[in-house]
Short mmCIF file of C-alpha atoms in Angstrom, two decimals:
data_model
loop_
_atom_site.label_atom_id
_atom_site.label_comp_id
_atom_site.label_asym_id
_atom_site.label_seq_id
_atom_site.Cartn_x
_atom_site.Cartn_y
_atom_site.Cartn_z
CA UNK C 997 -64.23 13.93 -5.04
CA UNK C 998 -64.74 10.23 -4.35
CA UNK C 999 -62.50 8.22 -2.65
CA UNK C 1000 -62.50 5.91 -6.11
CA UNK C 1001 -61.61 9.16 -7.92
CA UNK C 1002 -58.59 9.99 -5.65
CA UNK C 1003 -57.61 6.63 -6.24
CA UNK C 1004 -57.63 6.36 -9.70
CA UNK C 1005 -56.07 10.32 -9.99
CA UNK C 1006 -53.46 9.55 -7.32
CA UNK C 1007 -52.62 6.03 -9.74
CA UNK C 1008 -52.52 7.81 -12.78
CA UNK C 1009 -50.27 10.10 -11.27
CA UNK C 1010 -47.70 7.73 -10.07
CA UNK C 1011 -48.14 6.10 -13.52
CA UNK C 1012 -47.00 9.25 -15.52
CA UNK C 1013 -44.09 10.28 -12.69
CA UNK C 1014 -42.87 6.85 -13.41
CA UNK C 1015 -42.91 6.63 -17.17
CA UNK C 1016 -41.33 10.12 -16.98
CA UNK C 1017 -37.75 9.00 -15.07
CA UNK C 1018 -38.01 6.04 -17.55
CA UNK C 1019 -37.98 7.57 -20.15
CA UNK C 1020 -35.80 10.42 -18.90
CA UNK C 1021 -33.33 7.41 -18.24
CA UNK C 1022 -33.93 5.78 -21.77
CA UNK C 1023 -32.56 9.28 -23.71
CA UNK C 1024 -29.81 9.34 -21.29
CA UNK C 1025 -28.98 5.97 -22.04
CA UNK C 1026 -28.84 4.63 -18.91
CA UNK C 1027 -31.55 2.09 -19.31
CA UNK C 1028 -31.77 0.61 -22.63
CA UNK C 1029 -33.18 -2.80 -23.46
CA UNK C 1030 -34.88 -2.09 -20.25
CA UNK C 1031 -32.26 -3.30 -18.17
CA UNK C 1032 -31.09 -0.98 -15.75
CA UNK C 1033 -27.09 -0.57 -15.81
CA UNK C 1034 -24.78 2.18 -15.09
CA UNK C 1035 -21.48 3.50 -17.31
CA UNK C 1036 -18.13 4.93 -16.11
CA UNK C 1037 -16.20 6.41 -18.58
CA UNK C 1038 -12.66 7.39 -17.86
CA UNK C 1039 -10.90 10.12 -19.86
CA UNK C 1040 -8.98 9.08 -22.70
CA UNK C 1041 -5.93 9.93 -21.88
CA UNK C 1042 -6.51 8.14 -18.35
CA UNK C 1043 -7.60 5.33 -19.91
CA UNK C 1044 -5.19 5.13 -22.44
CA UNK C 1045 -2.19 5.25 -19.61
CA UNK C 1046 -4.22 2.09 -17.98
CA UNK C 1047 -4.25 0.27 -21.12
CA UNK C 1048 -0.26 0.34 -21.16
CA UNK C 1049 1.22 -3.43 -20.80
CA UNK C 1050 3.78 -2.11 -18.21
CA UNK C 1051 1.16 -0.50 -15.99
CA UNK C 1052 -1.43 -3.46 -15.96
CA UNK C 1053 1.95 -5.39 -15.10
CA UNK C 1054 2.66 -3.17 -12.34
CA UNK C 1055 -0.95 -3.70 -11.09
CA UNK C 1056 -1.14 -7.61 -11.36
CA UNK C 1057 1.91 -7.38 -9.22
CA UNK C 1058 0.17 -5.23 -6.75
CA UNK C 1059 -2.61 -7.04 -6.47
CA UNK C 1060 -1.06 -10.75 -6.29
CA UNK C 1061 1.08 -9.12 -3.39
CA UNK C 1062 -1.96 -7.97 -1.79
CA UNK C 1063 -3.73 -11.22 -2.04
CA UNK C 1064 -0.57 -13.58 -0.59
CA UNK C 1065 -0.03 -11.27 2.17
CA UNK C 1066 -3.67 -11.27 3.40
CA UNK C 1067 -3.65 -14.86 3.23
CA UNK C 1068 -0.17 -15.21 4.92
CA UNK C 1069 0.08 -12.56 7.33
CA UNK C 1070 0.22 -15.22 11.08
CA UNK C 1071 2.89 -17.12 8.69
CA UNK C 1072 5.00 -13.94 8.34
CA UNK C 1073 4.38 -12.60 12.35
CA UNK C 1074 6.10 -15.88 13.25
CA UNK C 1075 9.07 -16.28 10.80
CA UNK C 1076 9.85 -12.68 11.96
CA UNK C 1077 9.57 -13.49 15.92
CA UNK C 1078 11.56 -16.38 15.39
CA UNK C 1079 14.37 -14.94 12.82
CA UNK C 1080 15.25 -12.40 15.44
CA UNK C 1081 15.40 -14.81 18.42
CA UNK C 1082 12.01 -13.37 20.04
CA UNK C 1083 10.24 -15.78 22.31
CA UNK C 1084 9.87 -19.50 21.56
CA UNK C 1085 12.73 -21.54 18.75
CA UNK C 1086 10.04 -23.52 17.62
CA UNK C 1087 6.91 -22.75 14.95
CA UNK C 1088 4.42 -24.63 17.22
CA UNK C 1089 5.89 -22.88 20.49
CA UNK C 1090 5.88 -19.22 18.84
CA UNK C 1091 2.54 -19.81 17.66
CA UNK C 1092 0.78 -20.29 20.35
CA UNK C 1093 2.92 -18.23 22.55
CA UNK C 1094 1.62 -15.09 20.33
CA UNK C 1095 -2.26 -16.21 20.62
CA UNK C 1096 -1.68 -16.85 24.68
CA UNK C 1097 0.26 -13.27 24.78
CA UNK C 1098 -2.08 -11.33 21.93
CA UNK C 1099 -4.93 -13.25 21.28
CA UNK C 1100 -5.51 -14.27 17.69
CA UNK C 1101 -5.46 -10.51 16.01
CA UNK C 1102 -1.44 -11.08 16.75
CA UNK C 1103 -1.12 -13.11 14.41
CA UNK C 1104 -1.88 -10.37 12.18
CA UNK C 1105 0.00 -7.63 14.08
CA UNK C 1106 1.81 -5.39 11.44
CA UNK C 1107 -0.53 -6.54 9.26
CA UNK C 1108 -2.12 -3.14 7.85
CA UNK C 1109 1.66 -1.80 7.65
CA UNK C 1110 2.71 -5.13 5.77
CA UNK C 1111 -0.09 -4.64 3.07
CA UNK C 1112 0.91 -1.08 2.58
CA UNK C 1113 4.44 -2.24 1.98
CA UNK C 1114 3.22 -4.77 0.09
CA UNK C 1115 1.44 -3.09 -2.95
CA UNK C 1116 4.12 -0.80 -3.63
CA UNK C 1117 6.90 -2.89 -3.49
CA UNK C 1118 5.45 -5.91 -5.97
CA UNK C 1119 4.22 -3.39 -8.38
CA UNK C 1120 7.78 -2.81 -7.98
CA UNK C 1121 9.51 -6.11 -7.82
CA UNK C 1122 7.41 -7.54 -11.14
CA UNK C 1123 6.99 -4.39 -13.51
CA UNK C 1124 11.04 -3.99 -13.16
CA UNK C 1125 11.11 -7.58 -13.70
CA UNK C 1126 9.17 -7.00 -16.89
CA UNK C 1127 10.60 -4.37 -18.20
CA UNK C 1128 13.96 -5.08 -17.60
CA UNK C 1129 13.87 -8.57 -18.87
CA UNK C 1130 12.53 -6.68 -22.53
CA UNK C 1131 15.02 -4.81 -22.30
CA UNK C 1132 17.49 -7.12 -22.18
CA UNK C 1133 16.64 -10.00 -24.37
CA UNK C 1134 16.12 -6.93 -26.87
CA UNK C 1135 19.60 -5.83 -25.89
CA UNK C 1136 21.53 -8.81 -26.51
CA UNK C 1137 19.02 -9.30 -30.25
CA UNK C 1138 20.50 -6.41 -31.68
CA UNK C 1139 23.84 -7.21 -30.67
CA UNK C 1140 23.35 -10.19 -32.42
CA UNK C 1141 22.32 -8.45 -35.63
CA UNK C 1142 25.17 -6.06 -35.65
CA UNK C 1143 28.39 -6.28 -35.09
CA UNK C 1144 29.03 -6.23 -31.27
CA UNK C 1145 31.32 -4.02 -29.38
CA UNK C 1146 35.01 -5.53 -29.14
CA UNK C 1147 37.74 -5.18 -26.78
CA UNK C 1148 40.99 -5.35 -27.17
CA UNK C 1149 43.54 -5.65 -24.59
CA UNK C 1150 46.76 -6.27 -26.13
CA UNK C 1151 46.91 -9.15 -28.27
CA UNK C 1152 43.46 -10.37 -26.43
CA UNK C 1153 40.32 -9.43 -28.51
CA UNK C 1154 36.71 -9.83 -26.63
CA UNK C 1155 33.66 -9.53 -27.65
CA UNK C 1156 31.18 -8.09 -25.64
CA UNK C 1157 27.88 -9.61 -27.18
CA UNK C 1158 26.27 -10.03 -23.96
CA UNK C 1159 24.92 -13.78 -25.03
CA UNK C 1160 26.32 -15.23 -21.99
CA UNK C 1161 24.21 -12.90 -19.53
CA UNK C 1162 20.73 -14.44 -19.02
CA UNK C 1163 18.02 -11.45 -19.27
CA UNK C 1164 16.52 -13.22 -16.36
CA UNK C 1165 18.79 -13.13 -13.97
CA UNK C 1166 19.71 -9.42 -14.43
CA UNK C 1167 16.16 -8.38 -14.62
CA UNK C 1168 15.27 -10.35 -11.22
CA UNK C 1169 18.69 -8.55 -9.79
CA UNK C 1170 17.22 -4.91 -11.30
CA UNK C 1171 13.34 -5.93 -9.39
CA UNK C 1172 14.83 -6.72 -5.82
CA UNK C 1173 17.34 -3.73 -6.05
CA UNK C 1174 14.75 -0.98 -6.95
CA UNK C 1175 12.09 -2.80 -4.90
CA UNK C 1176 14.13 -2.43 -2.07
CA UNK C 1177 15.70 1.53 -2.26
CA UNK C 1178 11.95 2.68 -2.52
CA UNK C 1179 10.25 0.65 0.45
CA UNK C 1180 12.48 -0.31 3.38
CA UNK C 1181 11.28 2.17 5.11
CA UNK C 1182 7.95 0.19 5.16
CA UNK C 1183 10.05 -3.00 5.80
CA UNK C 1184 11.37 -1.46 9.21
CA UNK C 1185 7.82 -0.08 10.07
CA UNK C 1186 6.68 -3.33 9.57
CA UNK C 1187 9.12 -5.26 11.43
CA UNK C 1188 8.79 -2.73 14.28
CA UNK C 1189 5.09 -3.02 14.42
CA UNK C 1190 4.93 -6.99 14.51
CA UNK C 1191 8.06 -7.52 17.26
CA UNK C 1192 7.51 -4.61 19.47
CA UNK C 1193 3.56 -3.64 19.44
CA UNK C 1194 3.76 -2.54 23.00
CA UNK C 1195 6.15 -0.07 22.38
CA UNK C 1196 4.90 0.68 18.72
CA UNK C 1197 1.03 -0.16 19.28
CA UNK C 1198 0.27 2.27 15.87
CA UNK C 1199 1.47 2.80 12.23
CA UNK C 1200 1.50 6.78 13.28
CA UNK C 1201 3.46 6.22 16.97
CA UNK C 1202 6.19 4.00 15.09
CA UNK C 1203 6.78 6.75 12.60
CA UNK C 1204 6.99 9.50 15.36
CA UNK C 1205 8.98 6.93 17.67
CA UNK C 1206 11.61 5.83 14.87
CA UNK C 1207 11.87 9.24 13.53
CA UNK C 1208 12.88 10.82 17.16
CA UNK C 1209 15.32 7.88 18.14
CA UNK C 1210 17.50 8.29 14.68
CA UNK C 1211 16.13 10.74 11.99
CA UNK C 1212 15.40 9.67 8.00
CA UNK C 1213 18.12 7.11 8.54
CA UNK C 1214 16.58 5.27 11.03
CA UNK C 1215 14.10 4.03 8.66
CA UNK C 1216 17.29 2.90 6.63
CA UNK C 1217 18.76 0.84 9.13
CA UNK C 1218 19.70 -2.52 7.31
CA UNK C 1219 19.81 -1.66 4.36
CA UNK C 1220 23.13 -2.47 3.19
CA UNK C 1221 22.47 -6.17 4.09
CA UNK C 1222 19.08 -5.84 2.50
CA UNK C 1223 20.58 -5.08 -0.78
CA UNK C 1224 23.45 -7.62 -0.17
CA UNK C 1225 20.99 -10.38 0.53
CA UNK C 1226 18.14 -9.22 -2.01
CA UNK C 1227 20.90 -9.70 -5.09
CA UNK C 1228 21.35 -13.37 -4.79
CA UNK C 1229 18.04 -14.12 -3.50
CA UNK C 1230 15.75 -12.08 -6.09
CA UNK C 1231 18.21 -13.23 -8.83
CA UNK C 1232 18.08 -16.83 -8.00
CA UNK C 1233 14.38 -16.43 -7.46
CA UNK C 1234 13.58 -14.78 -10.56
CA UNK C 1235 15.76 -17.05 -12.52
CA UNK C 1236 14.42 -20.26 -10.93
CA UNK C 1237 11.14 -19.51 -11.56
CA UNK C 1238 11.50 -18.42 -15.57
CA UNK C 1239 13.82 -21.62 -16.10
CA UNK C 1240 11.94 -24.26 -14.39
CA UNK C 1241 8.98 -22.69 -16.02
CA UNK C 1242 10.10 -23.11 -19.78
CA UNK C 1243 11.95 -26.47 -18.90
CA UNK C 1244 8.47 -28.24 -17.56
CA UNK C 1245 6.81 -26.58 -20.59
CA UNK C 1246 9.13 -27.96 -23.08
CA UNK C 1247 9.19 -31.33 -21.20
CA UNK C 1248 5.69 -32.10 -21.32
CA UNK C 1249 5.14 -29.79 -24.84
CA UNK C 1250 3.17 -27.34 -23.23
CA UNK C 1251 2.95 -23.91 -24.01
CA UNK C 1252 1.65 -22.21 -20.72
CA UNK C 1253 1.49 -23.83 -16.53
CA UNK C 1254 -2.14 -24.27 -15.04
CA UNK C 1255 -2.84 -22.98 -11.40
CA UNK C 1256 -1.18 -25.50 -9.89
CA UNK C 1257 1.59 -26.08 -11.43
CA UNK C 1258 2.65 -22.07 -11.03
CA UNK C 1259 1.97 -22.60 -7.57
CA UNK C 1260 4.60 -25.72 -7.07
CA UNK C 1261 7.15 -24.12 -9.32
CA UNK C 1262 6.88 -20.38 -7.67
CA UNK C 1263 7.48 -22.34 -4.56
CA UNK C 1264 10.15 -24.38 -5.29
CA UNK C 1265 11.51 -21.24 -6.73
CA UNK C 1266 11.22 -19.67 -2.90
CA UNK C 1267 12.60 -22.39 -1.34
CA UNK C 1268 15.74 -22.29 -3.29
CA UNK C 1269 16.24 -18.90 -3.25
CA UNK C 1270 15.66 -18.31 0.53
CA UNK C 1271 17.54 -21.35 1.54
CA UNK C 1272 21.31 -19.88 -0.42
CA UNK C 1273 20.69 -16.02 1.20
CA UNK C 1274 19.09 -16.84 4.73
CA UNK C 1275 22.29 -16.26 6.51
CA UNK C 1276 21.91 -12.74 4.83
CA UNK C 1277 18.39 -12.35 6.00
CA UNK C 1278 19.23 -13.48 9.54
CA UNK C 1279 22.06 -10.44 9.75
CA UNK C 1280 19.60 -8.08 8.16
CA UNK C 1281 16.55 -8.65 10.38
CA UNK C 1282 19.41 -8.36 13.60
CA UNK C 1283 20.52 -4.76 12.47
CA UNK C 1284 16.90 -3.96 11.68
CA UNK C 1285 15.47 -4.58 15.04
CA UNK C 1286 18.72 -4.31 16.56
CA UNK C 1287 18.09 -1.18 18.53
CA UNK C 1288 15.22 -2.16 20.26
CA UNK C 1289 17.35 -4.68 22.57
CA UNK C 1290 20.12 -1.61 22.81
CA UNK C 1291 22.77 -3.61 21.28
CA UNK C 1292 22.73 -3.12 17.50
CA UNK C 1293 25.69 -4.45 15.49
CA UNK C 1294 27.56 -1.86 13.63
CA UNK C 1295 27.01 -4.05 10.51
CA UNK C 1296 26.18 -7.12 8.41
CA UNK C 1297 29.82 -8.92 9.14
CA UNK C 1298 29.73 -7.91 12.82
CA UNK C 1299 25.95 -9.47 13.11
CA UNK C 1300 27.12 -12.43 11.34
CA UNK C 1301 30.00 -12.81 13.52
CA UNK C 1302 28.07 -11.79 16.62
CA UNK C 1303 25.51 -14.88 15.70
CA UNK C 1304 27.96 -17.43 15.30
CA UNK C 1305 29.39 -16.50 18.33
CA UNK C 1306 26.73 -16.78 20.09
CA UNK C 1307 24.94 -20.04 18.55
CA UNK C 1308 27.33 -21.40 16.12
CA UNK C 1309 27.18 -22.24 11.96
CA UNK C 1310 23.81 -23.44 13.08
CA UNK C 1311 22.17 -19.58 14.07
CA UNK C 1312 22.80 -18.49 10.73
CA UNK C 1313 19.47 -20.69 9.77
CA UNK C 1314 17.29 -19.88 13.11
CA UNK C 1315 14.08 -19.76 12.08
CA UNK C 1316 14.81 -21.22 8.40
CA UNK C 1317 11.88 -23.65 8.95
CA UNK C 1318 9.76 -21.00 9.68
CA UNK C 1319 10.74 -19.08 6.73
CA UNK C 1320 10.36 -22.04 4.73
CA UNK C 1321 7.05 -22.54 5.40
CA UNK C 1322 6.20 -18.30 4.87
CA UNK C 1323 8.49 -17.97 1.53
CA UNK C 1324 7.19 -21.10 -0.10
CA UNK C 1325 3.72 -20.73 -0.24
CA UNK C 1326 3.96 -17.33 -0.66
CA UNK C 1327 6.34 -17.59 -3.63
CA UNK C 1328 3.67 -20.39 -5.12
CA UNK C 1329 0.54 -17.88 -3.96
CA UNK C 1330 2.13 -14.95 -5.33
CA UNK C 1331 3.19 -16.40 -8.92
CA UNK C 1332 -0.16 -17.99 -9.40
CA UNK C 1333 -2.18 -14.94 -8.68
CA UNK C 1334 0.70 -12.89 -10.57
CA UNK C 1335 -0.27 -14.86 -13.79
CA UNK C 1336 -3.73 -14.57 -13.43
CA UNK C 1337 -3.60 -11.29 -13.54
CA UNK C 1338 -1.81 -11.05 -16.33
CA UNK C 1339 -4.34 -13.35 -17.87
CA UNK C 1340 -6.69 -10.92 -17.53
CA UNK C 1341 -5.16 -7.78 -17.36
CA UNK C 1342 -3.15 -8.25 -20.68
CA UNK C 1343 -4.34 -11.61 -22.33
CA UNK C 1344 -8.17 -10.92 -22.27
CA UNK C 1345 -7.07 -7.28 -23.38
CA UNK C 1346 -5.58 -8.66 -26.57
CA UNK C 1347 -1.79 -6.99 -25.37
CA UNK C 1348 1.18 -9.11 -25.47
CA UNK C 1349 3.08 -10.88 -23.30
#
């Protein structure tokens, strides 16, 4: 056979083989119109659990956490070094005091731990925000419809219509309290992990480590202070946030913030809301890393005490700066991706919010 007729065979052959996959692909529907694209088809009931307003509000919680934290992470290394009275009392001193010491990956140490923690615990934080906030406002509506439950105490008759609670503010109480009893334990990992990474260099050797030196509870330690400071800070937070929200709407007769406006309100919101429970948050963070320096307090009031006897009114806010400049634009960050993800999670999907 000539080397034309090989040619021409050889051609004709690739020619068929090739019309044969496309139109193998064409009845399986994977290339019509002639434009190659793949489907993934969940399972119904799968996909009808996804499509469920409180889960995609669990996920565009998880995923603005995510997002801040990555951003944020040198931010958070420092206000932790400098909350707990580790190395330099100034931002610009700590900072460069953990590149000198760690190079610039320390700024990130406890990072991987923090972004597990993270994605858990706003998933968390904003779906019971959510839900709870339905649940009230739909609470105090029917009360309003019926007749509400009355109590009588002698001659005094009260009413218990529940108009005078703001849905808000419970519902931001409910997200920090539940957020917190399911992951502290990742808190104290965390905290562990960014102070101490000679001593806890891995997420696996600070489990092992913690778990030997004080059992399950060990990775509980602080959290009575935890919940004690999370109530007034998530509640003011929360509340701040909503109110300021549908104030500057009805101000400027607006129905909805753009990108940057969510961002300045979320972070005045975190200012606020840190600055009234940061003497909380000081106490916490000293019982939480307390053991490593062999002298932990034997709780919140004693840390308290222990700081202002040791530094004064003014140790109750060491490191407030710091935190300042973490919490507020992280609380901006975290609001503005949190309702852009609702945007499209629930918005583009036609489910309301």
């Amino acid at each position: 056979m000539s080397s034309n007729t090989k040619s021409k065979t050889l051609s004709s052959s690739s020619s068929s083989s090739s019309g044969d996959v496309y139109t193998i692909l064409k009845d399986i529907d994977i290339l019509p119109n002639s434009n190659l694209h793949f489907r993934f088809q969940l399972p119904h009931q799968a996909q009808e659990f996804l499509d469920k307003r409180e889960v995609r509000e669990f996920m565009s919680g998880a995923l603005a956490g995510a997002m801040t934290k990555a951003i944020l992470a040198p931010l958070e290394t420092i206000r932790t070094r400098m909350v707990v009275g580790i190395g330099s009392k100034n931002i610009t001193g700590s900072f460069v005091q953990v590149v000198e010491q760690q190079g610039w990956q320390g700024l990130w140490a406890g990072n991987m731990i923090n972004m597990i923690r993270i994605v858990p615990t706003q998933a968390i934080e904003f779906g019971t925000f959510e839900c709870t906030k339905r649940a009230m406002a739909s609470l105090q509506e029917k009360l309003k419809q019926n007749d509400c439950p009355k109590l009588q105490i002698g001659c005094l008759n009260l009413s218990l219509n529940l108009s005078w609670i703001s849905p808000t503010a419970v519902a931001g109480a409910a997200a920090g309290v539940a957020s917190t009893l399911v992951c502290h334990p990742l808190e104290v990992l965390k905290d562990r992990l960014t102070i101490s990474p000679e001593i806890y260099p891995n997420l696996g050797v600070a489990i092992r480590n913690i778990y030997k030196d004080g059992g399950i509870g060990a990775f509980y330690a602080g959290l009575s202070p935890t919940l004690v400071g999370m109530l007034p800070y998530s509640t003011c937070y929360y509340f701040m946030y909503d109110t300021i929200k549908k104030s500057y709407c009805l101000t400027k007769n607006k129905k909805s913030l753009n990108r940057m406006e969510m961002l300045m309100i979320g972070a005045l919101s975190g200012f606020t809301a840190s600055t009234i429970s940061f003497p909380l948050e000081v106490a916490r963070k000293r019982l939480m890393v307390g053991a490593l320096q062999g002298k932990c307090p034997p709780n919140m009031a004693a840390a308290l005490s222990e700081v202002i006897r040791q530094e004064g009114l003014k140790g109750l806010y060491r490191g407030w700066g710091a935190s300042c400049l973490k919490v507020m634009p992280s609380s901006g960050i975290t609001w503005m991706f949190y309702e852009a993800w609702k945007d499209i999670l629930l918005v583009q999907k036609s489910i309301s919010i």
